[in-house]
Amino acid sequence: MHNKSVATILNTLSDAFMIMDTTGRVTYFNDIAAQITGYTNLEARGLKCKDIMRTVDCDTACPFNNKNITPKTNYKRKLEIIRKDGTKISIECTCNILIDSDGHIFGAVETFKDISRIKSLENSLKYSEFKYRLLFESTKDMV
């Protein structure tokens, strides 16, 4: 399969997809990743993942810095990132370390999706539940 074909396939994914080298620099960034982060494919290439995601978790939870993550680990987490325009959004992110046939790490693949709508609905539900609980607990005649 040719690189052009692979790029076309990766751009048809419904999730954001990026590939990084061992230094955390982006070598591939699909169209959904561009939509979510606000960085174009060209802007993202060569940037470090942490400079695109801009989350506090980059320094502590990055798979390249976390010794508990093995090449076989499917590392999944929820993060709040800061888009290029400064807005914050919630994403669900899965990272896999890439290893060659000799067992050496040569990069990572990260997929992510915007879960802001889900987070908003969860917060609305929690607030509604809180209000209902207050109403229930403040009424003495409830059965």
XYZ file of C-alpha atoms in Angstrom:
143
model
C 0.000 0.000 0.000
C 1.358 3.436 -0.918
C 1.803 6.349 1.505
C -0.848 8.329 -0.371
C -3.350 5.499 0.104
C -2.529 5.215 3.804
C -2.956 8.979 4.262
C -6.327 8.835 2.525
C -7.441 5.996 4.801
C -6.274 7.832 7.945
C -8.148 10.968 6.878
C -11.402 9.011 6.616
C -11.289 7.973 10.287
C -13.969 9.460 12.524
C -11.406 9.958 15.322
C -8.405 12.239 15.412
C -5.169 10.416 14.645
C -1.562 11.483 14.999
C 1.799 9.793 14.850
C 4.787 11.019 16.869
C 8.457 10.171 16.819
C 10.419 9.268 19.971
C 10.860 12.927 20.891
C 7.091 13.502 20.856
C 7.179 15.491 17.611
C 4.220 15.034 15.299
C 5.002 13.319 12.003
C 1.392 12.775 10.892
C -1.817 14.631 11.808
C -5.174 13.785 10.206
C -8.003 16.183 9.326
C -10.090 15.364 12.432
C -7.079 16.118 14.648
C -6.835 19.473 12.889
C -10.537 20.186 13.478
C -10.350 19.309 17.176
C -7.110 21.147 18.012
C -7.399 24.083 15.608
C -3.935 23.420 14.162
C -3.658 22.625 10.471
C -1.886 19.456 9.385
C 1.105 21.516 8.234
C 1.257 23.578 11.445
C 1.165 20.446 13.599
C 3.951 18.592 11.808
C 7.195 18.990 13.683
C 5.535 20.412 16.810
C 5.707 18.463 20.037
C 2.456 16.848 21.069
C 2.505 18.833 24.332
C 2.664 22.105 22.358
C -0.486 21.132 20.481
C -2.504 19.642 23.351
C -1.337 22.152 25.981
C -2.639 20.225 28.956
C -1.190 19.921 32.456
C -1.116 16.148 31.968
C 1.591 16.391 29.296
C 4.389 16.592 31.851
C 3.030 13.904 34.174
C 0.988 11.477 32.077
C 2.835 11.439 28.758
C 3.521 7.857 27.662
C 7.107 8.823 26.803
C 7.686 9.959 30.409
C 5.674 7.277 32.211
C 7.769 4.183 32.947
C 4.631 2.124 33.768
C 3.575 2.222 30.136
C 4.930 -0.658 28.144
C 4.852 -1.053 24.367
C 1.912 -3.432 24.759
C -0.094 -0.985 26.885
C -3.127 0.655 25.329
C -2.919 3.875 27.354
C -6.351 5.541 27.565
C -7.204 8.727 29.435
C -9.513 11.742 29.484
C -7.896 15.157 29.176
C -8.832 18.785 28.921
C -6.795 20.411 26.162
C -6.413 24.011 25.061
C -7.110 24.518 21.375
C -5.061 26.884 19.224
C -7.711 29.610 19.710
C -7.450 29.270 23.512
C -10.725 27.428 24.117
C -10.677 24.379 26.362
C -12.265 21.109 25.313
C -12.449 17.635 26.800
C -11.062 14.732 24.826
C -10.711 11.010 25.281
C -7.261 9.935 24.170
C -5.673 6.549 23.523
C -1.939 6.221 22.980
C 0.047 3.220 21.851
C 3.820 3.004 21.819
C 5.288 1.824 18.511
C 8.089 -0.742 18.617
C 10.110 -2.203 15.792
C 10.934 -5.878 15.254
C 14.032 -5.512 17.465
C 11.953 -4.241 20.377
C 13.070 -0.606 20.131
C 10.560 2.205 20.553
C 10.320 4.333 17.418
C 7.324 6.511 18.245
C 3.700 6.513 19.286
C 0.247 6.608 17.758
C -2.432 8.658 19.447
C -6.138 8.662 18.672
C -8.516 11.083 20.330
C -12.050 12.383 20.111
C -13.912 15.409 21.384
C -16.086 14.423 24.356
C -17.098 17.974 25.333
C -20.772 17.305 24.596
C -20.730 14.158 26.729
C -19.008 16.039 29.583
C -21.602 18.818 29.336
C -24.461 16.320 29.525
C -22.832 14.565 32.501
C -22.498 17.890 34.321
C -26.128 18.804 33.574
C -27.271 15.458 34.896
C -25.205 15.864 38.085
C -26.637 19.335 38.623
C -30.215 18.102 38.090
C -29.606 15.255 40.505
C -28.174 17.705 43.063
C -31.224 20.003 42.747
C -33.626 17.063 43.061
C -31.779 15.775 46.141
C -31.966 19.219 47.775
C -35.691 19.426 47.044
C -36.291 15.934 48.352
C -34.241 16.452 51.527
C -35.826 19.823 52.278
C -39.375 18.480 52.065
C -40.518 16.774 55.250
C -43.609 15.198 53.737
C -41.836 13.019 51.146
C -42.753 9.364 51.335
